[in-house]
mmCIF file of C-alpha atoms and ligand atoms in Angstrom:
data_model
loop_
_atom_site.group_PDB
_atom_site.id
_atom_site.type_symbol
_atom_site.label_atom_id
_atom_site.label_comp_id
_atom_site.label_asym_id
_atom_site.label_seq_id
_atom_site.Cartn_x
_atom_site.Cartn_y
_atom_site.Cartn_z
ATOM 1 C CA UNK A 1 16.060 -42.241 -56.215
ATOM 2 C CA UNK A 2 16.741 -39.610 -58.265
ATOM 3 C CA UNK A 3 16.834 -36.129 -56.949
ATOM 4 C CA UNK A 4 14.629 -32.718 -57.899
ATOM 5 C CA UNK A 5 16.921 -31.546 -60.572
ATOM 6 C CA UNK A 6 16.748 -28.098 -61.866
ATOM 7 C CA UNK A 7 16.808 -28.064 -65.368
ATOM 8 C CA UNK A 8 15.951 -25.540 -67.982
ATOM 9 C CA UNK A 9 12.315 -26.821 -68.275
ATOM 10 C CA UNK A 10 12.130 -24.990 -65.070
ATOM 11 C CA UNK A 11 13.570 -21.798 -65.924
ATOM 12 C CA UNK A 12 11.524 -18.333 -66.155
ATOM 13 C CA UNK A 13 14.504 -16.479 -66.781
ATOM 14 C CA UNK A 14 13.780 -14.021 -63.847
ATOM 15 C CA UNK A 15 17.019 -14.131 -62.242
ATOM 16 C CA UNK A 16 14.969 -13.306 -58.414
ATOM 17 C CA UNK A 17 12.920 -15.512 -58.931
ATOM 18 C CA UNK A 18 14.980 -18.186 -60.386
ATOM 19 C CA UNK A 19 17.075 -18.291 -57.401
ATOM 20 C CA UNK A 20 14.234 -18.675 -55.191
ATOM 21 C CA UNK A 21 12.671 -21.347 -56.992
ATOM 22 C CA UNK A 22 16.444 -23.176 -56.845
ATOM 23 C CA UNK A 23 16.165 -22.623 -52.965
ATOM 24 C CA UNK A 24 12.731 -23.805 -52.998
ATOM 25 C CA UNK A 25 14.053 -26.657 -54.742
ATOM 26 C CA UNK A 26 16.961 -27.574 -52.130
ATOM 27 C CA UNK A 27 14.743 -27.564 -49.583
ATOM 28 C CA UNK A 28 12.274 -30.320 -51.470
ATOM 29 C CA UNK A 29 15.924 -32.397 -51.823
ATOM 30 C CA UNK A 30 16.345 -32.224 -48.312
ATOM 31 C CA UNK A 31 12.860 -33.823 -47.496
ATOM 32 C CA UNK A 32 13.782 -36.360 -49.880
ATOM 33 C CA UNK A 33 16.700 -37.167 -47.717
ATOM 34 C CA UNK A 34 14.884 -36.989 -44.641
ATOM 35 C CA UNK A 35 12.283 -39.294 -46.032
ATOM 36 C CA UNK A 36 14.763 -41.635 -47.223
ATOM 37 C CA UNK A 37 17.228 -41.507 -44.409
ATOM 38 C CA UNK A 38 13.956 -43.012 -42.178
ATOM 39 C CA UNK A 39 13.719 -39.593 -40.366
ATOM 40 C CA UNK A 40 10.433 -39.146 -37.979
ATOM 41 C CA UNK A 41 7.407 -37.601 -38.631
ATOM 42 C CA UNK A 42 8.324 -34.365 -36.269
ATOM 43 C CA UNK A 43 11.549 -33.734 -38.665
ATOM 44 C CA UNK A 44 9.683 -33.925 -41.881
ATOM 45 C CA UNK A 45 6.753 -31.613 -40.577
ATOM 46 C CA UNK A 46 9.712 -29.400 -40.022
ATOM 47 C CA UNK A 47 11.079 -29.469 -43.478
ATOM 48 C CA UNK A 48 7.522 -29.096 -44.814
ATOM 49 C CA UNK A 49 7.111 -25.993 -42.542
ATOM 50 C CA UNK A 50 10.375 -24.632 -43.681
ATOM 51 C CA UNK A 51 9.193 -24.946 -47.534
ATOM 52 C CA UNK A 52 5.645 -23.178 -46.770
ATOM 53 C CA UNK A 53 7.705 -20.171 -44.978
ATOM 54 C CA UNK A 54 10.222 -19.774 -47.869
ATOM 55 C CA UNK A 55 7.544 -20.268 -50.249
ATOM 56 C CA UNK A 56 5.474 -17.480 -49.126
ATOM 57 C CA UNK A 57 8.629 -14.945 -48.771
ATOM 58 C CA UNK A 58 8.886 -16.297 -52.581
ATOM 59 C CA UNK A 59 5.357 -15.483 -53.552
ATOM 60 C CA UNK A 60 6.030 -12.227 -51.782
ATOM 61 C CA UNK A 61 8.743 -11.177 -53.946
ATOM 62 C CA UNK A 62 6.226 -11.994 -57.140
ATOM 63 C CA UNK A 63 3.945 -10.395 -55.665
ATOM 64 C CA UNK A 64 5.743 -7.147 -55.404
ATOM 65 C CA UNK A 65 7.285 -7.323 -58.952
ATOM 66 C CA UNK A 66 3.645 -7.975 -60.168
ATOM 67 C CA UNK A 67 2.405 -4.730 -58.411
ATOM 68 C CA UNK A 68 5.288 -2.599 -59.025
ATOM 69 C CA UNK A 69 4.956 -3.407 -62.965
ATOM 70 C CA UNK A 70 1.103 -3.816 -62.839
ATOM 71 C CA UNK A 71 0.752 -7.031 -64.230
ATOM 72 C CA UNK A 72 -2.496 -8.152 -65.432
ATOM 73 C CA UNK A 73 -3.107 -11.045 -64.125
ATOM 74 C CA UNK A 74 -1.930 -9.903 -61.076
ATOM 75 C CA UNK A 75 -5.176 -10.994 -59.020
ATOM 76 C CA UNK A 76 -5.621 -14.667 -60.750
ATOM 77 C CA UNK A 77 -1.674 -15.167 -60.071
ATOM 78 C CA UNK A 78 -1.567 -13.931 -56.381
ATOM 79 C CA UNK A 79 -5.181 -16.209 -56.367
ATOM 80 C CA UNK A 80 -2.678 -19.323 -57.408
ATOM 81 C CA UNK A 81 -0.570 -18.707 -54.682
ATOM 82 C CA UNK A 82 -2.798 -18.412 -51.695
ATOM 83 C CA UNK A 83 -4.462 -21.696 -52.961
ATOM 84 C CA UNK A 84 -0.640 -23.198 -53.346
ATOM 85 C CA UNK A 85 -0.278 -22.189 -49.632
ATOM 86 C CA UNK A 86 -3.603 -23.712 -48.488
ATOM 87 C CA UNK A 87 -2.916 -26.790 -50.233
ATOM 88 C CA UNK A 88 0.122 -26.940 -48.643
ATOM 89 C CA UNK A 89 -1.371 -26.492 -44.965
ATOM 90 C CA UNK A 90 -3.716 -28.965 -45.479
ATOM 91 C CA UNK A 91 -1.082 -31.497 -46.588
ATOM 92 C CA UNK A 92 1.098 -30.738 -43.655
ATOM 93 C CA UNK A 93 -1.632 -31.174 -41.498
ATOM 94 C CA UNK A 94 -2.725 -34.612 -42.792
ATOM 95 C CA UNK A 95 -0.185 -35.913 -43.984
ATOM 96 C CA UNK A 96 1.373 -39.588 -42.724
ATOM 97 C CA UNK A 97 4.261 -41.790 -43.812
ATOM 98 C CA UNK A 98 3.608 -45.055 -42.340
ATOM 99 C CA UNK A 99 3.544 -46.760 -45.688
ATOM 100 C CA UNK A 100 6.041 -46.865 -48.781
ATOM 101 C CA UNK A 101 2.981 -45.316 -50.819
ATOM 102 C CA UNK A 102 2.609 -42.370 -48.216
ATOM 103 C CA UNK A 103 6.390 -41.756 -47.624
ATOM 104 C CA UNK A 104 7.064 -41.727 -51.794
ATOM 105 C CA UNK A 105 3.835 -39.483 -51.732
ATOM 106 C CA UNK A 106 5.592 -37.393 -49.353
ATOM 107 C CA UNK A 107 8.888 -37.132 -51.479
ATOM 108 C CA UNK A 108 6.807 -35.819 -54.415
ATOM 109 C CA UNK A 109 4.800 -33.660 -52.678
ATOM 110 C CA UNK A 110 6.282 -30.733 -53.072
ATOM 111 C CA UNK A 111 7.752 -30.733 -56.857
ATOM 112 C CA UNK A 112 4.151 -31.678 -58.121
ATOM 113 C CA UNK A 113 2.937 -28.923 -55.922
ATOM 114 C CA UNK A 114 5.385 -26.246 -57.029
ATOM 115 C CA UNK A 115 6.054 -27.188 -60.670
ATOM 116 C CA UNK A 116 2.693 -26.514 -62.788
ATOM 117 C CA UNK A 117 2.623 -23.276 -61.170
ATOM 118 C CA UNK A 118 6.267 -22.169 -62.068
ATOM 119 C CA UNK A 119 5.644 -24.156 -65.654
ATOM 120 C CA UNK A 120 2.627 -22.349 -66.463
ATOM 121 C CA UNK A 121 2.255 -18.876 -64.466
ATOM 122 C CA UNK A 122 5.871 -18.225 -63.572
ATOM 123 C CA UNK A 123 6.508 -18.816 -66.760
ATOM 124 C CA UNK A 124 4.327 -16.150 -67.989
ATOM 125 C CA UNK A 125 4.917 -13.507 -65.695
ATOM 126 C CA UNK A 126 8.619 -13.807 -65.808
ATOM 127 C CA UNK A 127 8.105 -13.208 -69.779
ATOM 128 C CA UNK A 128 6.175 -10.263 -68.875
ATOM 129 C CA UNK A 129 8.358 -8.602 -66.949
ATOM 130 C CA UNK A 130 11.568 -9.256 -69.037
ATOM 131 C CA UNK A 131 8.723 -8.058 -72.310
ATOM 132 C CA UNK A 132 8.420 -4.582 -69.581
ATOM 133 C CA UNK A 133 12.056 -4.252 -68.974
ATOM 134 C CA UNK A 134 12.535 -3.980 -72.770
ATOM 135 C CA UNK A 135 10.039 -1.013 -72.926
ATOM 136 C CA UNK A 136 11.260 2.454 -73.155
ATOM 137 C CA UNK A 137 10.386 4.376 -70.150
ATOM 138 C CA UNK A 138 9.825 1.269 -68.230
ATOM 139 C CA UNK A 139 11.926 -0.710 -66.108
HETATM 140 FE FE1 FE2 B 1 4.093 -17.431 -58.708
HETATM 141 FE FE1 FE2 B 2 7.486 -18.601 -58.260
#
Protein backbone atom coordinates (compact mmCIF):
# COMPACT_ATOMS: atom_id res chain seq x y z
CA UNK A 1 0.00 0.00 0.00
CA UNK A 2 1.31 3.03 -0.85
CA UNK A 3 1.18 5.90 1.51
CA UNK A 4 -0.56 9.68 1.22
CA UNK A 5 2.40 11.33 -0.28
CA UNK A 6 2.72 15.00 -0.38
CA UNK A 7 3.71 16.09 -3.56
CA UNK A 8 3.68 19.38 -5.33
CA UNK A 9 0.21 18.70 -6.89
CA UNK A 10 -0.75 19.47 -3.41
CA UNK A 11 0.98 22.57 -2.80
CA UNK A 12 -0.79 26.17 -2.37
CA UNK A 13 2.32 27.74 -1.62
CA UNK A 14 0.93 29.26 1.69
CA UNK A 15 3.61 28.27 3.90
CA UNK A 16 0.65 28.13 7.17
CA UNK A 17 -1.27 26.46 5.49
CA UNK A 18 1.00 24.12 3.78
CA UNK A 19 2.22 22.86 6.98
CA UNK A 20 -1.13 22.17 8.19
CA UNK A 21 -2.25 20.39 5.29
CA UNK A 22 1.27 18.15 5.74
CA UNK A 23 -0.01 17.52 9.40
CA UNK A 24 -3.36 16.84 8.16
CA UNK A 25 -1.73 14.51 5.95
CA UNK A 26 0.34 12.50 8.74
CA UNK A 27 -2.47 12.00 10.54
CA UNK A 28 -4.45 10.27 7.32
CA UNK A 29 -0.93 7.97 7.20
CA UNK A 30 -1.45 7.01 10.56
CA UNK A 31 -5.09 5.68 9.95
CA UNK A 32 -3.66 3.90 7.16
CA UNK A 33 -1.46 2.12 9.58
CA UNK A 34 -4.02 1.57 12.01
CA UNK A 35 -6.24 0.14 9.36
CA UNK A 36 -3.63 -2.01 8.11
CA UNK A 37 -2.00 -3.05 11.31
CA UNK A 38 -5.80 -4.75 12.07
CA UNK A 39 -6.39 -2.05 14.79
CA UNK A 40 -10.17 -1.95 16.33
CA UNK A 41 -12.85 0.08 15.51
CA UNK A 42 -12.47 2.30 18.94
CA UNK A 43 -8.70 3.23 17.73
CA UNK A 44 -9.65 4.26 14.28
CA UNK A 45 -12.73 6.41 15.53
CA UNK A 46 -9.94 7.96 17.47
CA UNK A 47 -7.71 8.79 14.61
CA UNK A 48 -10.76 9.98 12.66
CA UNK A 49 -11.64 12.27 15.65
CA UNK A 50 -8.15 13.50 15.84
CA UNK A 51 -8.27 14.53 11.93
CA UNK A 52 -11.82 16.40 12.35
CA UNK A 53 -10.20 18.44 15.47
CA UNK A 54 -6.99 19.39 13.56
CA UNK A 55 -8.95 19.97 10.58
CA UNK A 56 -11.13 22.52 12.02
CA UNK A 57 -8.09 24.42 13.93
CA UNK A 58 -6.88 24.27 10.06
CA UNK A 59 -9.99 25.77 8.59
CA UNK A 60 -9.69 28.22 11.44
CA UNK A 61 -6.46 29.54 10.45
CA UNK A 62 -8.06 30.05 6.66
CA UNK A 63 -10.59 31.39 7.98
CA UNK A 64 -8.80 34.16 9.72
CA UNK A 65 -6.37 34.89 6.79
CA UNK A 66 -9.58 35.09 4.59
CA UNK A 67 -11.12 37.77 6.95
CA UNK A 68 -8.10 39.61 7.78
CA UNK A 69 -7.40 40.09 3.84
CA UNK A 70 -11.15 40.14 2.89
CA UNK A 71 -11.24 37.57 0.48
CA UNK A 72 -14.09 37.28 -1.76
CA UNK A 73 -15.14 34.22 -1.66
CA UNK A 74 -14.78 34.23 1.78
CA UNK A 75 -18.50 32.96 2.53
CA UNK A 76 -18.60 30.08 -0.36
CA UNK A 77 -15.00 28.92 1.05
CA UNK A 78 -15.84 28.95 4.85
CA UNK A 79 -19.41 27.23 3.25
CA UNK A 80 -16.84 24.30 1.88
CA UNK A 81 -15.52 23.79 5.08
CA UNK A 82 -18.45 23.43 7.37
CA UNK A 83 -19.84 20.92 4.74
CA UNK A 84 -16.11 19.15 4.82
CA UNK A 85 -16.72 18.93 8.63
CA UNK A 86 -20.28 17.55 8.38
CA UNK A 87 -19.27 15.09 5.95
CA UNK A 88 -16.78 14.09 8.08
CA UNK A 89 -19.18 13.58 11.23
CA UNK A 90 -21.40 11.68 9.39
CA UNK A 91 -18.66 9.31 8.18
CA UNK A 92 -17.32 8.86 11.64
CA UNK A 93 -20.54 8.13 12.81
CA UNK A 94 -21.38 5.41 10.24
CA UNK A 95 -18.67 4.23 9.34
CA UNK A 96 -17.64 0.19 9.67
CA UNK A 97 -14.66 -1.91 8.65
CA UNK A 98 -15.80 -5.37 8.77
CA UNK A 99 -15.04 -5.95 5.14
CA UNK A 100 -11.81 -5.41 2.88
CA UNK A 101 -14.15 -2.95 0.78
CA UNK A 102 -15.09 -0.92 4.03
CA UNK A 103 -11.59 -0.98 5.69
CA UNK A 104 -9.82 0.24 2.05
CA UNK A 105 -12.86 2.73 2.06
CA UNK A 106 -11.73 3.77 5.34
CA UNK A 107 -7.97 4.26 4.27
CA UNK A 108 -9.14 6.65 1.52
CA UNK A 109 -11.46 8.40 3.33
CA UNK A 110 -9.81 11.11 4.28
CA UNK A 111 -7.38 12.08 1.17
CA UNK A 112 -10.55 12.01 -1.16
CA UNK A 113 -12.20 14.10 1.46
CA UNK A 114 -9.45 16.66 1.91
CA UNK A 115 -7.87 16.80 -1.57
CA UNK A 116 -10.51 18.49 -4.09
CA UNK A 117 -10.88 21.07 -1.57
CA UNK A 118 -7.09 21.94 -1.15
CA UNK A 119 -6.81 21.23 -5.23
CA UNK A 120 -9.43 23.56 -6.11
CA UNK A 121 -10.19 26.27 -3.24
CA UNK A 122 -6.92 26.17 -1.34
CA UNK A 123 -5.48 26.51 -4.29
CA UNK A 124 -7.15 29.67 -5.07
CA UNK A 125 -7.09 31.39 -1.97
CA UNK A 126 -3.51 30.69 -1.28
CA UNK A 127 -2.92 32.53 -4.84
CA UNK A 128 -4.91 35.27 -3.51
CA UNK A 129 -3.25 35.99 -0.68
CA UNK A 130 0.37 35.61 -2.03
CA UNK A 131 -1.45 38.09 -5.32
CA UNK A 132 -2.34 40.58 -1.76
CA UNK A 133 1.01 40.26 -0.23
CA UNK A 134 2.50 41.62 -3.49
CA UNK A 135 0.25 44.77 -3.27
CA UNK A 136 1.62 47.97 -2.05
CA UNK A 137 0.05 48.97 1.11
CA UNK A 138 -1.12 45.52 1.72
CA UNK A 139 0.26 42.75 3.52
FE1 LIG B 1 -9.90 25.66 2.94
FE1 LIG C 1 -6.80 24.00 3.78
Amino acid sequence: MDWIAWDDTLDTGHAGMDADHKELAELFNLLRDAVERGAGKAACAQVLDDIIRRAQTHFELEQRLMTQHRYPKAEQHAAEHAMLIGQALDYREGFDMDSATARSALMRFPEVWLAFHILFSDKELAAFLARTRDTPGEQ
